[in-house]
């Protein structure tokens, strides 16, 4: 049976030191029927030549080079171009387990899932002091596993109830540990907010959950999230941005749970979101 096409979307901005690892991890997926849309978002380093090299050697890569417009606009451009049955998102700092796409597609197909959500690894680079005088400090990677849901199928109500236990978590909020159905995204014109400077992933997910009905949780970690101190989240977060963004997203949480008749019993957990911090 022919594998359904999966569109993998990779925004790239000043990622020359790690985009090769990212793209190679996508190219080496055991799942082969991929459309890989790489959008260079006005990088000022050597990212574009690196991406061009990968595009020359792998015909599945569609490379777009554009003036800088931000990660949300970049993802939205690629979403509009996507042809796959499923959408998968990868950030250029990060990389995939070789079986990531295969595992998620298998669960999506077997369970007719609208969304597959998976555990992931957080990778933190730390300096290890030199063992003796005159030696340079060494850098090593600390890898921790994150995720909340047990393996299995979840209805919309069950998924929403679990989401309320960790409303600010990366696990539920980000786009890169999930597989989405393109027809749901396109039918309902779901896009990343180009107004928000952070948590645009969470807003996308809240909109998607509104129209999705079937969810599958994969306990196998499939994604390596590499903490980057230069990321937007790390450099542009301030108290005013946090309060303004959380207030906007709170309204989406409230509306979503009211629509499902779950607001009153989850009201305290939804308020918890306003004071929560993510686990990674």
Short mmCIF file of C-alpha atoms in Angstrom, two decimals:
data_model
loop_
_atom_site.label_atom_id
_atom_site.label_comp_id
_atom_site.label_asym_id
_atom_site.label_seq_id
_atom_site.Cartn_x
_atom_site.Cartn_y
_atom_site.Cartn_z
CA UNK A 1 0.00 0.00 0.00
CA UNK A 2 1.35 3.41 -1.00
CA UNK A 3 2.50 5.64 1.83
CA UNK A 4 0.54 8.91 2.19
CA UNK A 5 2.60 12.00 1.43
CA UNK A 6 3.85 13.93 4.46
CA UNK A 7 4.85 17.59 4.10
CA UNK A 8 7.66 18.53 6.49
CA UNK A 9 7.95 22.30 7.02
CA UNK A 10 11.27 23.82 8.12
CA UNK A 11 11.64 27.59 8.70
CA UNK A 12 15.29 28.66 8.60
CA UNK A 13 16.75 31.87 9.98
CA UNK A 14 20.49 32.31 10.74
CA UNK A 15 20.83 28.60 11.40
CA UNK A 16 24.06 27.81 9.55
CA UNK A 17 25.63 26.05 12.54
CA UNK A 18 22.86 23.48 12.92
CA UNK A 19 20.58 23.41 9.86
CA UNK A 20 22.65 20.67 8.21
CA UNK A 21 22.02 18.33 11.13
CA UNK A 22 18.34 19.20 11.02
CA UNK A 23 17.90 18.59 7.29
CA UNK A 24 19.97 15.42 7.35
CA UNK A 25 17.77 14.01 10.11
CA UNK A 26 14.73 14.63 7.88
CA UNK A 27 16.37 13.14 4.78
CA UNK A 28 17.30 10.01 6.75
CA UNK A 29 13.78 9.27 7.94
CA UNK A 30 12.79 5.64 7.48
CA UNK A 31 9.57 7.07 6.04
CA UNK A 32 10.44 8.11 2.48
CA UNK A 33 7.34 9.71 0.94
CA UNK A 34 8.15 13.25 2.03
CA UNK A 35 7.73 16.73 0.64
CA UNK A 36 10.27 18.86 2.53
CA UNK A 37 9.51 22.59 2.31
CA UNK A 38 12.48 24.61 3.55
CA UNK A 39 11.96 28.37 3.77
CA UNK A 40 15.04 30.54 4.24
CA UNK A 41 13.64 33.59 6.00
CA UNK A 42 16.21 36.24 5.06
CA UNK A 43 19.15 34.61 6.84
CA UNK A 44 22.26 36.78 7.04
CA UNK A 45 24.67 33.91 7.59
CA UNK A 46 25.52 30.87 5.43
CA UNK A 47 22.14 29.17 5.93
CA UNK A 48 21.00 29.66 2.33
CA UNK A 49 24.06 28.00 0.69
CA UNK A 50 23.73 25.06 3.09
CA UNK A 51 20.06 24.66 2.21
CA UNK A 52 20.83 24.97 -1.51
CA UNK A 53 23.36 22.16 -1.19
CA UNK A 54 20.73 19.89 0.38
CA UNK A 55 18.15 20.84 -2.26
CA UNK A 56 20.60 19.84 -5.02
CA UNK A 57 21.11 16.34 -3.61
CA UNK A 58 17.52 15.59 -2.57
CA UNK A 59 14.68 16.18 -5.01
CA UNK A 60 12.11 16.02 -2.19
CA UNK A 61 13.33 19.39 -0.89
CA UNK A 62 11.48 22.50 -2.07
CA UNK A 63 13.60 25.52 -1.16
CA UNK A 64 12.09 28.99 -0.86
CA UNK A 65 14.28 32.05 -0.28
CA UNK A 66 12.46 35.16 0.94
CA UNK A 67 13.02 38.43 2.78
CA UNK A 68 12.73 38.14 6.54
CA UNK A 69 9.09 37.95 7.63
CA UNK A 70 9.16 35.98 10.90
CA UNK A 71 8.57 32.32 11.76
CA UNK A 72 4.76 32.52 11.66
CA UNK A 73 4.59 34.06 8.18
CA UNK A 74 7.23 31.58 7.04
CA UNK A 75 5.24 28.59 8.30
CA UNK A 76 2.05 30.02 6.82
CA UNK A 77 3.66 30.33 3.40
CA UNK A 78 4.72 26.68 3.52
CA UNK A 79 1.31 25.53 4.81
CA UNK A 80 -0.31 27.18 1.80
CA UNK A 81 2.06 25.31 -0.55
CA UNK A 82 1.83 21.90 1.15
CA UNK A 83 0.49 18.92 -0.81
CA UNK A 84 0.80 16.16 1.81
CA UNK A 85 -2.01 14.34 3.58
CA UNK A 86 -0.19 15.16 6.81
CA UNK A 87 1.82 18.16 8.02
CA UNK A 88 4.90 17.90 10.24
CA UNK A 89 6.93 20.83 11.56
CA UNK A 90 10.64 20.90 12.41
CA UNK A 91 12.63 23.86 13.74
CA UNK A 92 16.07 24.32 12.20
CA UNK A 93 17.82 24.21 15.61
CA UNK A 94 16.46 20.73 16.25
CA UNK A 95 16.50 17.23 14.76
CA UNK A 96 14.37 14.12 14.42
CA UNK A 97 14.74 10.52 15.47
CA UNK A 98 15.09 8.42 12.29
CA UNK A 99 11.72 6.74 12.92
CA UNK A 100 9.79 9.91 13.84
CA UNK A 101 7.60 10.28 10.76
CA UNK A 102 7.03 6.54 10.32
CA UNK A 103 5.84 6.13 13.91
CA UNK A 104 3.46 9.08 13.76
CA UNK A 105 1.99 8.17 10.37
CA UNK A 106 1.49 4.54 11.42
CA UNK A 107 -0.51 5.66 14.47
CA UNK A 108 -2.46 8.25 12.50
CA UNK A 109 -3.46 5.74 9.82
CA UNK A 110 -4.25 2.88 12.21
CA UNK A 111 -6.41 5.06 14.48
CA UNK A 112 -7.80 7.54 11.92
CA UNK A 113 -6.27 10.19 14.16
CA UNK A 114 -6.60 13.88 13.37
CA UNK A 115 -3.56 14.61 15.54
CA UNK A 116 -0.68 12.49 16.79
CA UNK A 117 1.23 13.93 19.74
CA UNK A 118 4.56 12.45 20.86
CA UNK A 119 7.02 12.64 23.72
CA UNK A 120 10.29 14.42 22.98
CA UNK A 121 13.84 14.97 24.22
CA UNK A 122 15.15 18.30 25.46
CA UNK A 123 18.83 18.81 24.66
CA UNK A 124 20.76 21.31 26.79
CA UNK A 125 24.38 22.21 26.09
CA UNK A 126 26.43 22.70 29.25
CA UNK A 127 30.04 23.58 29.93
CA UNK A 128 32.03 20.95 31.80
CA UNK A 129 35.01 22.42 33.74
CA UNK A 130 38.47 21.37 32.61
CA UNK A 131 39.87 18.42 34.54
CA UNK A 132 43.31 19.95 34.82
CA UNK A 133 44.97 23.34 34.54
CA UNK A 134 45.64 24.48 30.99
CA UNK A 135 42.87 22.40 29.45
CA UNK A 136 39.87 23.99 27.76
CA UNK A 137 36.38 23.48 29.23
CA UNK A 138 34.40 20.84 27.37
CA UNK A 139 30.84 21.14 26.11
CA UNK A 140 28.46 18.24 26.58
CA UNK A 141 24.78 17.67 25.96
CA UNK A 142 22.31 16.83 28.69
CA UNK A 143 19.25 15.05 27.31
CA UNK A 144 15.98 14.81 29.25
CA UNK A 145 12.71 13.24 28.19
CA UNK A 146 9.40 15.11 28.32
CA UNK A 147 5.78 14.14 27.77
CA UNK A 148 2.54 13.63 29.69
CA UNK A 149 0.03 11.37 27.96
CA UNK A 150 0.17 7.60 28.17
CA UNK A 151 0.26 5.70 24.89
CA UNK A 152 -3.12 5.32 23.27
CA UNK A 153 -6.18 6.82 21.62
CA UNK A 154 -7.96 9.86 23.11
CA UNK A 155 -11.31 11.40 22.31
CA UNK A 156 -11.55 15.18 22.00
CA UNK A 157 -12.97 15.49 25.53
CA UNK A 158 -10.33 13.23 27.08
CA UNK A 159 -7.56 15.09 25.27
CA UNK A 160 -8.94 18.47 26.39
CA UNK A 161 -9.17 17.32 30.02
CA UNK A 162 -5.54 16.18 29.98
CA UNK A 163 -4.43 19.41 28.33
CA UNK A 164 -5.83 21.30 31.30
CA UNK A 165 -3.44 19.50 33.64
CA UNK A 166 -0.46 21.20 31.94
CA UNK A 167 -1.91 24.17 30.06
CA UNK A 168 1.39 25.99 29.54
CA UNK A 169 3.58 23.01 28.62
CA UNK A 170 5.70 22.71 25.51
CA UNK A 171 4.28 19.20 25.11
CA UNK A 172 0.82 20.53 24.27
CA UNK A 173 1.80 23.98 23.04
CA UNK A 174 4.45 23.48 20.36
CA UNK A 175 3.93 22.24 16.80
CA UNK A 176 7.06 20.14 16.36
CA UNK A 177 6.04 17.03 18.36
CA UNK A 178 2.79 16.58 16.45
CA UNK A 179 1.37 15.33 13.15
CA UNK A 180 -1.58 17.21 11.64
CA UNK A 181 -4.04 16.49 8.86
CA UNK A 182 -3.66 19.03 6.08
CA UNK A 183 -7.34 18.89 5.11
CA UNK A 184 -8.39 20.12 8.57
CA UNK A 185 -5.82 22.94 8.45
CA UNK A 186 -6.88 24.05 4.96
CA UNK A 187 -10.64 23.60 5.35
CA UNK A 188 -10.72 25.81 8.43
CA UNK A 189 -7.94 28.20 7.32
CA UNK A 190 -5.89 27.52 10.45
CA UNK A 191 -2.69 29.54 10.42
CA UNK A 192 0.01 30.75 12.82
CA UNK A 193 -0.64 34.20 14.24
CA UNK A 194 1.69 36.78 12.73
CA UNK A 195 0.89 39.25 15.51
CA UNK A 196 2.15 37.20 18.47
CA UNK A 197 5.90 37.21 19.21
CA UNK A 198 5.69 33.90 21.09
CA UNK A 199 3.14 31.13 21.80
CA UNK A 200 1.96 31.29 18.18
CA UNK A 201 2.31 27.48 18.20
CA UNK A 202 -0.17 27.21 21.07
CA UNK A 203 -2.72 29.40 19.31
CA UNK A 204 -2.41 27.22 16.19
CA UNK A 205 -2.99 24.11 18.31
CA UNK A 206 -6.01 25.54 20.13
CA UNK A 207 -7.58 26.39 16.78
CA UNK A 208 -6.77 22.94 15.42
CA UNK A 209 -8.19 21.14 18.46
CA UNK A 210 -11.48 22.96 17.90
CA UNK A 211 -11.98 21.02 14.65
CA UNK A 212 -10.17 17.75 15.44
CA UNK A 213 -12.02 14.80 16.96
CA UNK A 214 -9.54 11.92 17.26
CA UNK A 215 -6.14 12.04 18.98
CA UNK A 216 -3.36 9.52 19.48
CA UNK A 217 -0.55 9.86 22.03
CA UNK A 218 2.80 8.27 21.23
CA UNK A 219 5.07 7.61 24.21
CA UNK A 220 8.16 7.06 22.06
CA UNK A 221 10.19 10.31 21.95
CA UNK A 222 10.59 11.31 18.31
CA UNK A 223 12.06 14.83 18.45
CA UNK A 224 15.22 16.45 19.85
CA UNK A 225 14.47 19.99 20.99
CA UNK A 226 17.78 21.83 21.35
CA UNK A 227 17.58 24.74 23.77
CA UNK A 228 18.87 27.86 22.04
CA UNK A 229 19.56 30.99 24.15
CA UNK A 230 19.26 33.10 21.00
CA UNK A 231 15.71 31.98 20.22
CA UNK A 232 12.81 34.43 20.11
CA UNK A 233 11.38 32.92 23.27
CA UNK A 234 14.66 33.43 25.12
CA UNK A 235 15.47 36.92 23.87
CA UNK A 236 12.14 38.74 23.46
CA UNK A 237 10.21 37.53 26.46
CA UNK A 238 9.33 40.27 28.93
CA UNK A 239 6.61 40.83 31.49
CA UNK A 240 4.39 42.94 29.26
CA UNK A 241 4.65 40.49 26.34
CA UNK A 242 3.88 37.61 28.68
CA UNK A 243 0.80 39.22 30.20
CA UNK A 244 -0.57 40.46 26.87
CA UNK A 245 -0.06 37.15 25.09
CA UNK A 246 -1.43 35.02 27.91
CA UNK A 247 -4.52 37.21 28.16
CA UNK A 248 -5.16 36.73 24.43
CA UNK A 249 -4.65 32.98 24.60
CA UNK A 250 -6.79 32.68 27.73
CA UNK A 251 -9.75 33.87 25.65
CA UNK A 252 -9.12 31.06 23.15
CA UNK A 253 -8.87 28.49 25.95
CA UNK A 254 -12.13 29.75 27.46
CA UNK A 255 -14.03 29.71 24.17
CA UNK A 256 -12.75 26.23 23.26
CA UNK A 257 -13.79 24.72 26.58
CA UNK A 258 -17.14 26.51 26.60
CA UNK A 259 -17.88 25.01 23.17
CA UNK A 260 -17.23 21.53 24.59
CA UNK A 261 -19.23 22.17 27.76
CA UNK A 262 -16.10 21.74 29.87
CA UNK A 263 -15.44 25.29 31.02
CA UNK A 264 -17.07 25.31 34.45
CA UNK A 265 -15.37 22.14 35.73
CA UNK A 266 -12.00 23.23 34.28
CA UNK A 267 -12.20 26.93 35.14
CA UNK A 268 -9.51 26.78 37.82
CA UNK A 269 -7.15 24.89 35.53
CA UNK A 270 -7.69 27.40 32.75
CA UNK A 271 -6.88 30.22 35.17
CA UNK A 272 -3.78 28.24 36.10
CA UNK A 273 -2.53 28.91 32.57
CA UNK A 274 -2.17 32.61 33.40
CA UNK A 275 0.40 31.84 36.10
CA UNK A 276 2.00 28.71 34.63
CA UNK A 277 5.44 28.42 33.09
CA UNK A 278 6.42 25.77 30.60
CA UNK A 279 8.46 22.75 31.62
CA UNK A 280 11.06 23.25 28.87
#
